[in-house]
Amino acid sequence: MRLKYHVPAGQRNMVHRDVGYQAMRLVSDIYNESIETSLGGIAKHLTQTQESRGLPNQPRHQQHQQQQQQQQQHFVTLGSLKRWGEQSEDDRGQPRPRPTDYSQFAANFEAGPKHPVCPFPCDAQINSRFVIWEGDISQLKVDAITNSTDETLTEKNRVSKKIFGRAGAALTSAIVHDVRRCKTGEVRVTPGFFLPSKYIIHTVGPIYSEKYRTASEATLHACYRNVLYKARELGLRTVALCDISSVQRDFPPDTAAHIALRTVRRFLEQYRAEIVIVCLESNARSIYEVLAPLYFPRDSFEERSALWQLPKDIGGLYGEPQLADRQIRIIHNPQHSVMIEADDDSDTSPHDLEMGSDVEYSNINLSLAAPLSGAAHSFTQMQGDLDRQRLLGDRPRMVYESVLDDGLEGIEHQERYERLLRRAKTEDLSEVSGIGCLYQSGVDRLGRPVVVFCGKWFPAHNIDLEKALLYLIHLLDPIVKGDYVIAYFHTLTNSNNYLSLQWLKDVYSILPYKYKKNLKAFYVVHPTFWTKMMTWWFTTFMAPAIKTKVHSLPGVEHLYSAIAKDQLEIPAYITEYDMATNGIHYFQPITNTSSPAS
């Protein structure tokens, strides 16, 4: 290594005669000699270091491979972690402490348990996909890990230091040039680079404030939920969560643990394939291990204990905090009244008030109340503060309040349906479509599309029910824009083909109102006594809107009055069963009345 100096050719003779140039050259020679000496010493030191480590004269790529092999020996794989359902002992081999059974002290408590039934029942399948682990999250060999940071993604905490230190300078470069910023409660994704995990999901947790407690808790829930759903969106199976509510954000540890655990529980209830690992440090692990049995009970004893120890606010559908007093505050206006007259036979749904659908507004009469007269209104009856009465539960709910609550619930279902519809259009659903149990088969005699569902071919216990729901939406969404009918063949089905009523109820609530309104007939062919009873129960208590549209038919021939034979494509086993049960006279061949070709 030498310092180079450039002198133009035309000035070379003049410069050589310059004393200053001679001095500069002398200094340059001395500097180069000193640099070469120092570099030689460094090279000699590096050579001695390599020889002492047993790596003499190895090429650089071989040294890099050996370093990677040494690092891989410290990686923590999923198989080495104990699932929550298997953790009957702690790290020292001692039995884990059991929660207190408050039922034996029930006589001393006037209020009794906080919940009549356990909102988070024991589920071995869920417990097998949940892990609490104490260690370095950057050493986990999983699909994605979580990094808790600030909005500039440059926060230096104990977790982020380990992640950035192991991932290398490439992660810092990606943050500075590509990601740059992230808002509180949102997530950003970067590759894992030199980490054993494939991705890093960065999220910004809130700073806790007692004054804005509700907002802080809702934002923390959004962090956990967005991380989990981002992993789901990327098709990842294993995700590791760090403690997003770190100490420097002043979040109460027990409150943060409740939010994290119930959010993870609700996520695992909805998606039956993912595995979630909660990576903690020693100070936070003890809190999670005490509270985890409330949300992930491993036996009936922990379920009974959860009835007393779970907080009253167990969150909503996704585990989000819910405060009834802060959702909607409606104060009755004495100058107006709302009267809703809904016909029982009308197809109008309360959800359509918020969905923007075509609603017959003639059924909703909004009128000004008559002028106030003595003792004619609650205001003149000195009933006190109506808002306070509502908060205390003394005032009956008004009709329009029920409609608004139903409308807000409908908005949530509509948003979820739109997310499912986007996924149904992009994801690979060949696993379900290849079964052939659900398909469109021609039209009925009124020109309405006919959807056929063969119950025998549906493996209810050996299929991803979420994929099945996505395929159902993918098939029906373009059909339900108009009138349609469904023909369900219960022929030769058994217990392996039955869906749970809870899943059917969830699907019924998710599907928009157009699915129920435009369904004109639901034919159940070859029903059993049990099928008839469950159909009556479901349509009476869960789906009354379609109760009059369900028809039980003992044989295929009864369908021919509504659907022509050439428009109904059904498997051979159905016709064979119907022939053996109802007789061959139902299957007369279709005569061709057209003249033969000349």
JSON list of N, CA and C in Angstrom, two decimals, residues 380-443:
[
{"chain": "A", "resi": 380, "resn": "THR", "atom": "N", "xyz": [-90.79, 14.31, 31.60]},
{"chain": "A", "resi": 380, "resn": "THR", "atom": "CA", "xyz": [-91.72, 14.97, 32.51]},
{"chain": "A", "resi": 380, "resn": "THR", "atom": "C", "xyz": [-92.09, 14.09, 33.69]},
{"chain": "A", "resi": 381, "resn": "GLN", "atom": "N", "xyz": [-91.70, 12.82, 33.63]},
{"chain": "A", "resi": 381, "resn": "GLN", "atom": "CA", "xyz": [-92.01, 11.92, 34.73]},
{"chain": "A", "resi": 381, "resn": "GLN", "atom": "C", "xyz": [-90.91, 11.90, 35.78]},
{"chain": "A", "resi": 382, "resn": "MET", "atom": "N", "xyz": [-89.91, 12.78, 35.64]},
{"chain": "A", "resi": 382, "resn": "MET", "atom": "CA", "xyz": [-88.85, 12.94, 36.63]},
{"chain": "A", "resi": 382, "resn": "MET", "atom": "C", "xyz": [-88.14, 11.61, 36.89]},
{"chain": "A", "resi": 383, "resn": "GLN", "atom": "N", "xyz": [-87.71, 10.96, 35.81]},
{"chain": "A", "resi": 383, "resn": "GLN", "atom": "CA", "xyz": [-87.02, 9.69, 35.95]},
{"chain": "A", "resi": 383, "resn": "GLN", "atom": "C", "xyz": [-85.53, 9.85, 36.15]},
{"chain": "A", "resi": 384, "resn": "GLY", "atom": "N", "xyz": [-85.05, 11.07, 36.25]},
{"chain": "A", "resi": 384, "resn": "GLY", "atom": "CA", "xyz": [-83.64, 11.27, 36.52]},
{"chain": "A", "resi": 384, "resn": "GLY", "atom": "C", "xyz": [-82.81, 11.21, 35.25]},
{"chain": "A", "resi": 385, "resn": "ASP", "atom": "N", "xyz": [-81.51, 11.02, 35.43]},
{"chain": "A", "resi": 385, "resn": "ASP", "atom": "CA", "xyz": [-80.56, 10.99, 34.32]},
{"chain": "A", "resi": 385, "resn": "ASP", "atom": "C", "xyz": [-80.69, 9.66, 33.59]},
{"chain": "A", "resi": 386, "resn": "LEU", "atom": "N", "xyz": [-81.19, 9.70, 32.36]},
{"chain": "A", "resi": 386, "resn": "LEU", "atom": "CA", "xyz": [-81.39, 8.46, 31.61]},
{"chain": "A", "resi": 386, "resn": "LEU", "atom": "C", "xyz": [-80.07, 7.81, 31.24]},
{"chain": "A", "resi": 387, "resn": "ASP", "atom": "N", "xyz": [-79.04, 8.62, 30.99]},
{"chain": "A", "resi": 387, "resn": "ASP", "atom": "CA", "xyz": [-77.73, 8.05, 30.67]},
{"chain": "A", "resi": 387, "resn": "ASP", "atom": "C", "xyz": [-77.17, 7.29, 31.86]},
{"chain": "A", "resi": 388, "resn": "ARG", "atom": "N", "xyz": [-77.36, 7.84, 33.04]},
{"chain": "A", "resi": 388, "resn": "ARG", "atom": "CA", "xyz": [-76.90, 7.14, 34.25]},
{"chain": "A", "resi": 388, "resn": "ARG", "atom": "C", "xyz": [-77.69, 5.85, 34.44]},
{"chain": "A", "resi": 389, "resn": "GLN", "atom": "N", "xyz": [-79.00, 5.89, 34.16]},
{"chain": "A", "resi": 389, "resn": "GLN", "atom": "CA", "xyz": [-79.80, 4.68, 34.30]},
{"chain": "A", "resi": 389, "resn": "GLN", "atom": "C", "xyz": [-79.33, 3.61, 33.32]},
{"chain": "A", "resi": 390, "resn": "ARG", "atom": "N", "xyz": [-78.94, 4.04, 32.12]},
{"chain": "A", "resi": 390, "resn": "ARG", "atom": "CA", "xyz": [-78.45, 3.05, 31.16]},
{"chain": "A", "resi": 390, "resn": "ARG", "atom": "C", "xyz": [-77.17, 2.41, 31.64]},
{"chain": "A", "resi": 391, "resn": "LEU", "atom": "N", "xyz": [-76.27, 3.22, 32.20]},
{"chain": "A", "resi": 391, "resn": "LEU", "atom": "CA", "xyz": [-75.01, 2.68, 32.69]},
{"chain": "A", "resi": 391, "resn": "LEU", "atom": "C", "xyz": [-75.22, 1.72, 33.84]},
{"chain": "A", "resi": 392, "resn": "LEU", "atom": "N", "xyz": [-76.22, 2.01, 34.68]},
{"chain": "A", "resi": 392, "resn": "LEU", "atom": "CA", "xyz": [-76.49, 1.14, 35.82]},
{"chain": "A", "resi": 392, "resn": "LEU", "atom": "C", "xyz": [-77.36, -0.04, 35.45]},
{"chain": "A", "resi": 393, "resn": "GLY", "atom": "N", "xyz": [-77.85, -0.08, 34.23]},
{"chain": "A", "resi": 393, "resn": "GLY", "atom": "CA", "xyz": [-78.66, -1.20, 33.80]},
{"chain": "A", "resi": 393, "resn": "GLY", "atom": "C", "xyz": [-80.11, -1.12, 34.22]},
{"chain": "A", "resi": 394, "resn": "ASP", "atom": "N", "xyz": [-80.59, 0.07, 34.67]},
{"chain": "A", "resi": 394, "resn": "ASP", "atom": "CA", "xyz": [-81.96, 0.19, 35.13]},
{"chain": "A", "resi": 394, "resn": "ASP", "atom": "C", "xyz": [-82.93, 0.51, 34.00]},
{"chain": "A", "resi": 395, "resn": "ARG", "atom": "N", "xyz": [-82.43, 1.09, 32.91]},
{"chain": "A", "resi": 395, "resn": "ARG", "atom": "CA", "xyz": [-83.33, 1.50, 31.84]},
{"chain": "A", "resi": 395, "resn": "ARG", "atom": "C", "xyz": [-83.38, 0.43, 30.76]},
{"chain": "A", "resi": 396, "resn": "PRO", "atom": "N", "xyz": [-84.56, 0.05, 30.29]},
{"chain": "A", "resi": 396, "resn": "PRO", "atom": "CA", "xyz": [-84.64, -0.94, 29.21]},
{"chain": "A", "resi": 396, "resn": "PRO", "atom": "C", "xyz": [-84.04, -0.38, 27.93]},
{"chain": "A", "resi": 397, "resn": "ARG", "atom": "N", "xyz": [-83.50, -1.28, 27.14]},
{"chain": "A", "resi": 397, "resn": "ARG", "atom": "CA", "xyz": [-82.87, -0.88, 25.87]},
{"chain": "A", "resi": 397, "resn": "ARG", "atom": "C", "xyz": [-83.94, -0.44, 24.88]},
{"chain": "A", "resi": 398, "resn": "MET", "atom": "N", "xyz": [-83.65, 0.66, 24.19]},
{"chain": "A", "resi": 398, "resn": "MET", "atom": "CA", "xyz": [-84.56, 1.14, 23.17]},
{"chain": "A", "resi": 398, "resn": "MET", "atom": "C", "xyz": [-84.39, 0.31, 21.91]},
{"chain": "A", "resi": 399, "resn": "VAL", "atom": "N", "xyz": [-85.40, 0.36, 21.05]},
{"chain": "A", "resi": 399, "resn": "VAL", "atom": "CA", "xyz": [-85.37, -0.45, 19.84]},
{"chain": "A", "resi": 399, "resn": "VAL", "atom": "C", "xyz": [-84.24, -0.03, 18.93]},
{"chain": "A", "resi": 400, "resn": "TYR", "atom": "N", "xyz": [-84.04, 1.30, 18.79]},
{"chain": "A", "resi": 400, "resn": "TYR", "atom": "CA", "xyz": [-83.01, 1.75, 17.86]},
{"chain": "A", "resi": 400, "resn": "TYR", "atom": "C", "xyz": [-81.61, 1.43, 18.37]},
{"chain": "A", "resi": 401, "resn": "GLU", "atom": "N", "xyz": [-81.44, 1.30, 19.71]},
{"chain": "A", "resi": 401, "resn": "GLU", "atom": "CA", "xyz": [-80.13, 0.91, 20.23]},
{"chain": "A", "resi": 401, "resn": "GLU", "atom": "C", "xyz": [-79.79, -0.51, 19.81]},
{"chain": "A", "resi": 402, "resn": "SER", "atom": "N", "xyz": [-80.77, -1.41, 19.83]},
{"chain": "A", "resi": 402, "resn": "SER", "atom": "CA", "xyz": [-80.52, -2.78, 19.39]},
{"chain": "A", "resi": 402, "resn": "SER", "atom": "C", "xyz": [-80.15, -2.81, 17.93]},
{"chain": "A", "resi": 403, "resn": "VAL", "atom": "N", "xyz": [-80.82, -1.99, 17.12]},
{"chain": "A", "resi": 403, "resn": "VAL", "atom": "CA", "xyz": [-80.52, -1.96, 15.69]},
{"chain": "A", "resi": 403, "resn": "VAL", "atom": "C", "xyz": [-79.10, -1.47, 15.45]},
{"chain": "A", "resi": 404, "resn": "LEU", "atom": "N", "xyz": [-78.68, -0.44, 16.18]},
{"chain": "A", "resi": 404, "resn": "LEU", "atom": "CA", "xyz": [-77.33, 0.08, 15.99]},
{"chain": "A", "resi": 404, "resn": "LEU", "atom": "C", "xyz": [-76.28, -0.92, 16.44]},
{"chain": "A", "resi": 405, "resn": "ASP", "atom": "N", "xyz": [-76.53, -1.61, 17.56]},
{"chain": "A", "resi": 405, "resn": "ASP", "atom": "CA", "xyz": [-75.59, -2.63, 18.01]},
{"chain": "A", "resi": 405, "resn": "ASP", "atom": "C", "xyz": [-75.47, -3.75, 16.99]},
{"chain": "A", "resi": 406, "resn": "ASP", "atom": "N", "xyz": [-76.62, -4.19, 16.45]},
{"chain": "A", "resi": 406, "resn": "ASP", "atom": "CA", "xyz": [-76.58, -5.22, 15.41]},
{"chain": "A", "resi": 406, "resn": "ASP", "atom": "C", "xyz": [-75.85, -4.72, 14.18]},
{"chain": "A", "resi": 407, "resn": "GLY", "atom": "N", "xyz": [-76.03, -3.43, 13.87]},
{"chain": "A", "resi": 407, "resn": "GLY", "atom": "CA", "xyz": [-75.34, -2.88, 12.71]},
{"chain": "A", "resi": 407, "resn": "GLY", "atom": "C", "xyz": [-73.84, -2.87, 12.87]},
{"chain": "A", "resi": 408, "resn": "LEU", "atom": "N", "xyz": [-73.36, -2.51, 14.07]},
{"chain": "A", "resi": 408, "resn": "LEU", "atom": "CA", "xyz": [-71.91, -2.52, 14.31]},
{"chain": "A", "resi": 408, "resn": "LEU", "atom": "C", "xyz": [-71.35, -3.93, 14.26]},
{"chain": "A", "resi": 409, "resn": "GLU", "atom": "N", "xyz": [-72.11, -4.88, 14.80]},
{"chain": "A", "resi": 409, "resn": "GLU", "atom": "CA", "xyz": [-71.66, -6.26, 14.71]},
{"chain": "A", "resi": 409, "resn": "GLU", "atom": "C", "xyz": [-71.62, -6.72, 13.26]},
{"chain": "A", "resi": 410, "resn": "GLY", "atom": "N", "xyz": [-72.60, -6.27, 12.47]},
{"chain": "A", "resi": 410, "resn": "GLY", "atom": "CA", "xyz": [-72.60, -6.61, 11.06]},
{"chain": "A", "resi": 410, "resn": "GLY", "atom": "C", "xyz": [-71.41, -6.04, 10.32]},
{"chain": "A", "resi": 411, "resn": "ILE", "atom": "N", "xyz": [-70.97, -4.85, 10.72]},
{"chain": "A", "resi": 411, "resn": "ILE", "atom": "CA", "xyz": [-69.79, -4.25, 10.09]},
{"chain": "A", "resi": 411, "resn": "ILE", "atom": "C", "xyz": [-68.56, -5.10, 10.35]},
{"chain": "A", "resi": 412, "resn": "GLU", "atom": "N", "xyz": [-68.41, -5.59, 11.58]},
{"chain": "A", "resi": 412, "resn": "GLU", "atom": "CA", "xyz": [-67.26, -6.44, 11.89]},
{"chain": "A", "resi": 412, "resn": "GLU", "atom": "C", "xyz": [-67.29, -7.72, 11.06]},
{"chain": "A", "resi": 413, "resn": "HIS", "atom": "N", "xyz": [-68.47, -8.34, 10.94]},
{"chain": "A", "resi": 413, "resn": "HIS", "atom": "CA", "xyz": [-68.58, -9.55, 10.12]},
{"chain": "A", "resi": 413, "resn": "HIS", "atom": "C", "xyz": [-68.29, -9.24, 8.65]},
{"chain": "A", "resi": 414, "resn": "GLN", "atom": "N", "xyz": [-68.74, -8.09, 8.18]},
{"chain": "A", "resi": 414, "resn": "GLN", "atom": "CA", "xyz": [-68.50, -7.73, 6.78]},
{"chain": "A", "resi": 414, "resn": "GLN", "atom": "C", "xyz": [-67.02, -7.53, 6.52]},
{"chain": "A", "resi": 415, "resn": "GLU", "atom": "N", "xyz": [-66.31, -6.89, 7.44]},
{"chain": "A", "resi": 415, "resn": "GLU", "atom": "CA", "xyz": [-64.87, -6.69, 7.26]},
{"chain": "A", "resi": 415, "resn": "GLU", "atom": "C", "xyz": [-64.14, -8.03, 7.25]},
{"chain": "A", "resi": 416, "resn": "ARG", "atom": "N", "xyz": [-64.56, -8.93, 8.13]},
{"chain": "A", "resi": 416, "resn": "ARG", "atom": "CA", "xyz": [-63.91, -10.24, 8.14]},
{"chain": "A", "resi": 416, "resn": "ARG", "atom": "C", "xyz": [-64.21, -11.00, 6.86]},
{"chain": "A", "resi": 417, "resn": "TYR", "atom": "N", "xyz": [-65.45, -10.89, 6.36]},
{"chain": "A", "resi": 417, "resn": "TYR", "atom": "CA", "xyz": [-65.79, -11.57, 5.12]},
{"chain": "A", "resi": 417, "resn": "TYR", "atom": "C", "xyz": [-64.96, -11.04, 3.95]},
{"chain": "A", "resi": 418, "resn": "GLU", "atom": "N", "xyz": [-64.76, -9.74, 3.90]},
{"chain": "A", "resi": 418, "resn": "GLU", "atom": "CA", "xyz": [-63.96, -9.17, 2.82]},
{"chain": "A", "resi": 418, "resn": "GLU", "atom": "C", "xyz": [-62.53, -9.66, 2.87]},
{"chain": "A", "resi": 419, "resn": "ARG", "atom": "N", "xyz": [-61.99, -9.82, 4.07]},
{"chain": "A", "resi": 419, "resn": "ARG", "atom": "CA", "xyz": [-60.63, -10.38, 4.18]},
{"chain": "A", "resi": 419, "resn": "ARG", "atom": "C", "xyz": [-60.60, -11.83, 3.69]},
{"chain": "A", "resi": 420, "resn": "LEU", "atom": "N", "xyz": [-61.62, -12.60, 4.07]},
{"chain": "A", "resi": 420, "resn": "LEU", "atom": "CA", "xyz": [-61.67, -13.99, 3.61]},
{"chain": "A", "resi": 420, "resn": "LEU", "atom": "C", "xyz": [-61.85, -14.06, 2.10]},
{"chain": "A", "resi": 421, "resn": "LEU", "atom": "N", "xyz": [-62.63, -13.15, 1.54]},
{"chain": "A", "resi": 421, "resn": "LEU", "atom": "CA", "xyz": [-62.85, -13.15, 0.09]},
{"chain": "A", "resi": 421, "resn": "LEU", "atom": "C", "xyz": [-61.55, -12.86, -0.66]},
{"chain": "A", "resi": 422, "resn": "ARG", "atom": "N", "xyz": [-60.76, -11.92, -0.14]},
{"chain": "A", "resi": 422, "resn": "ARG", "atom": "CA", "xyz": [-59.47, -11.63, -0.79]},
{"chain": "A", "resi": 422, "resn": "ARG", "atom": "C", "xyz": [-58.56, -12.84, -0.73]},
{"chain": "A", "resi": 423, "resn": "ARG", "atom": "N", "xyz": [-58.57, -13.54, 0.39]},
{"chain": "A", "resi": 423, "resn": "ARG", "atom": "CA", "xyz": [-57.73, -14.74, 0.50]},
{"chain": "A", "resi": 423, "resn": "ARG", "atom": "C", "xyz": [-58.25, -15.84, -0.41]},
{"chain": "A", "resi": 424, "resn": "ALA", "atom": "N", "xyz": [-59.57, -15.97, -0.52]},
{"chain": "A", "resi": 424, "resn": "ALA", "atom": "CA", "xyz": [-60.14, -17.02, -1.36]},
{"chain": "A", "resi": 424, "resn": "ALA", "atom": "C", "xyz": [-59.77, -16.84, -2.83]},
{"chain": "A", "resi": 425, "resn": "LYS", "atom": "N", "xyz": [-59.54, -15.60, -3.24]},
{"chain": "A", "resi": 425, "resn": "LYS", "atom": "CA", "xyz": [-59.20, -15.33, -4.63]},
{"chain": "A", "resi": 425, "resn": "LYS", "atom": "C", "xyz": [-57.72, -15.52, -4.92]},
{"chain": "A", "resi": 426, "resn": "THR", "atom": "N", "xyz": [-56.89, -15.57, -3.88]},
{"chain": "A", "resi": 426, "resn": "THR", "atom": "CA", "xyz": [-55.44, -15.63, -4.09]},
{"chain": "A", "resi": 426, "resn": "THR", "atom": "C", "xyz": [-54.81, -16.94, -3.63]},
{"chain": "A", "resi": 427, "resn": "GLU", "atom": "N", "xyz": [-55.36, -17.60, -2.63]},
{"chain": "A", "resi": 427, "resn": "GLU", "atom": "CA", "xyz": [-54.73, -18.80, -2.08]},
{"chain": "A", "resi": 427, "resn": "GLU", "atom": "C", "xyz": [-55.04, -20.03, -2.92]},
{"chain": "A", "resi": 428, "resn": "ASP", "atom": "N", "xyz": [-54.19, -21.03, -2.77]},
{"chain": "A", "resi": 428, "resn": "ASP", "atom": "CA", "xyz": [-54.36, -22.31, -3.47]},
{"chain": "A", "resi": 428, "resn": "ASP", "atom": "C", "xyz": [-55.35, -23.17, -2.68]},
{"chain": "A", "resi": 429, "resn": "LEU", "atom": "N", "xyz": [-56.50, -23.45, -3.28]},
{"chain": "A", "resi": 429, "resn": "LEU", "atom": "CA", "xyz": [-57.56, -24.22, -2.62]},
{"chain": "A", "resi": 429, "resn": "LEU", "atom": "C", "xyz": [-57.78, -25.57, -3.29]},
{"chain": "A", "resi": 430, "resn": "SER", "atom": "N", "xyz": [-56.76, -26.06, -3.99]},
{"chain": "A", "resi": 430, "resn": "SER", "atom": "CA", "xyz": [-56.90, -27.34, -4.68]},
{"chain": "A", "resi": 430, "resn": "SER", "atom": "C", "xyz": [-57.10, -28.49, -3.72]},
{"chain": "A", "resi": 431, "resn": "GLU", "atom": "N", "xyz": [-56.63, -28.33, -2.47]},
{"chain": "A", "resi": 431, "resn": "GLU", "atom": "CA", "xyz": [-56.81, -29.39, -1.47]},
{"chain": "A", "resi": 431, "resn": "GLU", "atom": "C", "xyz": [-58.28, -29.67, -1.22]},
{"chain": "A", "resi": 432, "resn": "VAL", "atom": "N", "xyz": [-59.12, -28.63, -1.27]},
{"chain": "A", "resi": 432, "resn": "VAL", "atom": "CA", "xyz": [-60.55, -28.79, -1.02]},
{"chain": "A", "resi": 432, "resn": "VAL", "atom": "C", "xyz": [-61.31, -29.03, -2.32]},
{"chain": "A", "resi": 433, "resn": "SER", "atom": "N", "xyz": [-60.97, -28.28, -3.36]},
{"chain": "A", "resi": 433, "resn": "SER", "atom": "CA", "xyz": [-61.70, -28.42, -4.62]},
{"chain": "A", "resi": 433, "resn": "SER", "atom": "C", "xyz": [-61.52, -29.81, -5.22]},
{"chain": "A", "resi": 434, "resn": "GLY", "atom": "N", "xyz": [-60.36, -30.44, -4.96]},
{"chain": "A", "resi": 434, "resn": "GLY", "atom": "CA", "xyz": [-60.12, -31.76, -5.51]},
{"chain": "A", "resi": 434, "resn": "GLY", "atom": "C", "xyz": [-60.98, -32.86, -4.90]},
{"chain": "A", "resi": 435, "resn": "ILE", "atom": "N", "xyz": [-61.58, -32.59, -3.75]},
{"chain": "A", "resi": 435, "resn": "ILE", "atom": "CA", "xyz": [-62.44, -33.61, -3.12]},
{"chain": "A", "resi": 435, "resn": "ILE", "atom": "C", "xyz": [-63.71, -33.82, -3.94]},
{"chain": "A", "resi": 436, "resn": "GLY", "atom": "N", "xyz": [-64.24, -32.75, -4.50]},
{"chain": "A", "resi": 436, "resn": "GLY", "atom": "CA", "xyz": [-65.43, -32.85, -5.33]},
{"chain": "A", "resi": 436, "resn": "GLY", "atom": "C", "xyz": [-66.73, -32.93, -4.58]},
{"chain": "A", "resi": 437, "resn": "CYS", "atom": "N", "xyz": [-66.75, -32.51, -3.32]},
{"chain": "A", "resi": 437, "resn": "CYS", "atom": "CA", "xyz": [-67.98, -32.60, -2.53]},
{"chain": "A", "resi": 437, "resn": "CYS", "atom": "C", "xyz": [-68.88, -31.39, -2.72]},
{"chain": "A", "resi": 438, "resn": "LEU", "atom": "N", "xyz": [-68.37, -30.28, -3.26]},
{"chain": "A", "resi": 438, "resn": "LEU", "atom": "CA", "xyz": [-69.15, -29.06, -3.43]},
{"chain": "A", "resi": 438, "resn": "LEU", "atom": "C", "xyz": [-68.90, -28.52, -4.83]},
{"chain": "A", "resi": 439, "resn": "TYR", "atom": "N", "xyz": [-69.99, -28.35, -5.60]},
{"chain": "A", "resi": 439, "resn": "TYR", "atom": "CA", "xyz": [-69.85, -27.88, -6.97]},
{"chain": "A", "resi": 439, "resn": "TYR", "atom": "C", "xyz": [-71.19, -27.34, -7.46]},
{"chain": "A", "resi": 440, "resn": "GLN", "atom": "N", "xyz": [-71.16, -26.61, -8.57]},
{"chain": "A", "resi": 440, "resn": "GLN", "atom": "CA", "xyz": [-72.38, -26.11, -9.19]},
{"chain": "A", "resi": 440, "resn": "GLN", "atom": "C", "xyz": [-72.83, -27.08, -10.27]},
{"chain": "A", "resi": 441, "resn": "SER", "atom": "N", "xyz": [-74.13, -27.37, -10.29]},
{"chain": "A", "resi": 441, "resn": "SER", "atom": "CA", "xyz": [-74.67, -28.35, -11.24]},
{"chain": "A", "resi": 441, "resn": "SER", "atom": "C", "xyz": [-75.90, -27.76, -11.92]},
{"chain": "A", "resi": 442, "resn": "GLY", "atom": "N", "xyz": [-75.71, -27.07, -13.02]},
{"chain": "A", "resi": 442, "resn": "GLY", "atom": "CA", "xyz": [-76.82, -26.59, -13.82]},
{"chain": "A", "resi": 442, "resn": "GLY", "atom": "C", "xyz": [-77.70, -25.58, -13.10]},
{"chain": "A", "resi": 443, "resn": "VAL", "atom": "N", "xyz": [-78.96, -25.50, -13.57]},
{"chain": "A", "resi": 443, "resn": "VAL", "atom": "CA", "xyz": [-79.93, -24.57, -13.01]},
{"chain": "A", "resi": 443, "resn": "VAL", "atom": "C", "xyz": [-81.24, -25.32, -12.78]}
]
